[in-house]
Amino acid sequence: MAKRPMCLLCFLMVLSLGALELMGIPLIRGNPLPLNVQEQIEAHPGSIICGEVEQYENTEFSQSVYLKKTYLIHQSKKFPIENVRIFLKKEEDLKPGMRILVKGTLKRVEGPANPGGFDSQHFYACRHIYYFMKNAVLQKKTAVYSGYRQLLLEIKESCRQILKEAAGKDAPVFCAMTLGDKQELDPETQMRYQLAGIIHILAISGLHISILGMGLYNLLKKMGLGIWPAGIFSLGVMLQYGIMTGGSVSTMRAVTMFLIAMGARITGRIYDMMSALSVTAMMILVESPAYLLDSGFLLSFGCVLGICVASERICALAGAKRKGTKVFCESVALWLVTLPVMLKFFGEASLAGLVLNLAVLPSVGVVLAGGVAAMILGFVSIPTGRVMIFPARVLLFLYERLCELAGRSRWCTWIGGEPEIWQITIYYAILVAVLLIGQYIKESDQTKISRKQHILRISGIVLLILSILTLGKQSFRYSFKNQTLQITCLDVGQGDGILIRTPDNKHYLIDGGSSSQSELGRYCLLPALKSMGISCLDGIFISHTDKDHLSGVQELLEYMEKGLTTIRAGYLILPAWAE
């Protein structure tokens, strides 16, 4: 780290944030708002707030608006409460930059109610949102708004409409890949891509930014522009593109690193990826320390670490010399670095992705280029846009077939369950030791493999296997000691759902339905099973067929039938019905 001071500084920053968290200062978790403000909100949940419209979207039942620079008004006093998401009772004509006054009920953003459930509280804390306002009613709004942000919003909406006309049924996928808009993306499509381990191509990431940004830069250079004009223009376009697509953490990371890379190229300086990664991480964490425990942040930066730190050492450990084997070893390196994160947040890790990414990634540029070309040409001629996007649609068709094929195999994913912190610590300690072995082999004489190198390679591979086993709940925690009966009553709203683990490690689900929560199978049952490391239910008991006892089980069985999950069930036990 002496040669990379930014890396050392980033490491010290992360340690400092961890120390502050242990001291009880809620920068990473919890509510950092002053205690008197929290008490004021709790005492007066029905409140009036004022804030600036950042973005908005229309949902099925209400209009969702994100406010920034918000403050609570009570008895002529103002209490700053950072950002707030409000749900308006009726749709209003709003524009970004407007300041609005709304009245409604403030409610603390809740954490996950079930094992493996989505942590809304931490997700919104990363965006400085700690409260929702339900049943909000607009009181006043200003006529002044941000013309620039409104223009970006209108451009994005125009691009969305062009893709709908040019791409047909594939438009939601192209909107996700090029605009960062997943509102209309079919849930089954998302599940297939996640199961196959290629869900990352549906999000704006470093791959997308590098393809589009460097593609634009090289195009401008070929058109005769110099390094400075081409570089500055590319920088400006990609910065606006990052803002327009929503500014997710993976987008912020990718755009910032692209800006640093392009700045180095323009000024004739050397670009060091690890230093750029460290600077980017510090910029994001200074703005919002809660990102340190965000899955998107950890996966995005973990992938770059896999490329920078792990890939060459894993290749050396495996003795990979040919291009094909090197590419596969690089894919394995990325998987190894991000494995604990995947298990911690999702309870499973895709095995099929190790192979499918080798087939998909080389052609993703064609899909992106087709989508962007269709959007640009669509402003002039929609038929021309349809022609330009056709090869990309053919590739998407092939991606979906590959995902379906992978989903039919029960070995598509490994459901290891959510590991504990001590398991993750042991895993990374072993992984670091293996990478050091790989570094030693890399620096040794490669022309002649000595017996010592051979022993080190075998030892490294064995250590990798052992490190992976330490993460699995089923293989490590429950198989080596006797267990008592474990009963988990799931929070399903109005309904019933009980998971049982017997002392002999059998798993049963008793009912699983809700009349107050939709998509219970996707958002409750599947995450709970995965986080507990349950890949097979020995039996599902149905007490009776009311919706609040059955709806989630129906979804679960449909997912099994369609190959959208690798979880399987042994028996379905039903009452003795007359029909």
PDB file of C-alpha atoms in Angstrom, residues 17 21 30 67 74 120 155 193 203 383-384 386 401 442 465 500 546 564:
ATOM      1  CA  LEU A  17     -16.227   4.028  10.100  1.00  0.00           C
ATOM      2  CA  GLU A  21     -20.142   2.144  14.528  1.00  0.00           C
ATOM      3  CA  GLY A  30     -29.563   3.258  12.404  1.00  0.00           C
ATOM      4  CA  LEU A  67     -37.993  14.881  -1.560  1.00  0.00           C
ATOM      5  CA  HIS A  74     -44.328  22.159  13.835  1.00  0.00           C
ATOM      6  CA  SER A 120     -35.689  -1.436   3.208  1.00  0.00           C
ATOM      7  CA  ILE A 155     -35.150  12.866 -22.700  1.00  0.00           C
ATOM      8  CA  TYR A 193     -31.224 -13.778 -15.109  1.00  0.00           C
ATOM      9  CA  ALA A 203     -28.012  -2.860 -14.414  1.00  0.00           C
ATOM     10  CA  PRO A 383     -38.317   1.837 -38.561  1.00  0.00           C
ATOM     11  CA  THR A 384     -34.570   2.518 -38.740  1.00  0.00           C
ATOM     12  CA  ARG A 386     -36.124  -1.364 -35.361  1.00  0.00           C
ATOM     13  CA  ARG A 401     -32.910 -19.569 -23.765  1.00  0.00           C
ATOM     14  CA  LYS A 442       3.288 -16.005 -10.195  1.00  0.00           C
ATOM     15  CA  ILE A 465     -12.696 -25.720  -1.182  1.00  0.00           C
ATOM     16  CA  ILE A 500     -40.056 -26.184  10.737  1.00  0.00           C
ATOM     17  CA  ASP A 546     -58.239 -20.114   1.712  1.00  0.00           C
ATOM     18  CA  LEU A 564     -37.245 -20.068 -11.608  1.00  0.00           C
TER      19      LEU A 564
END
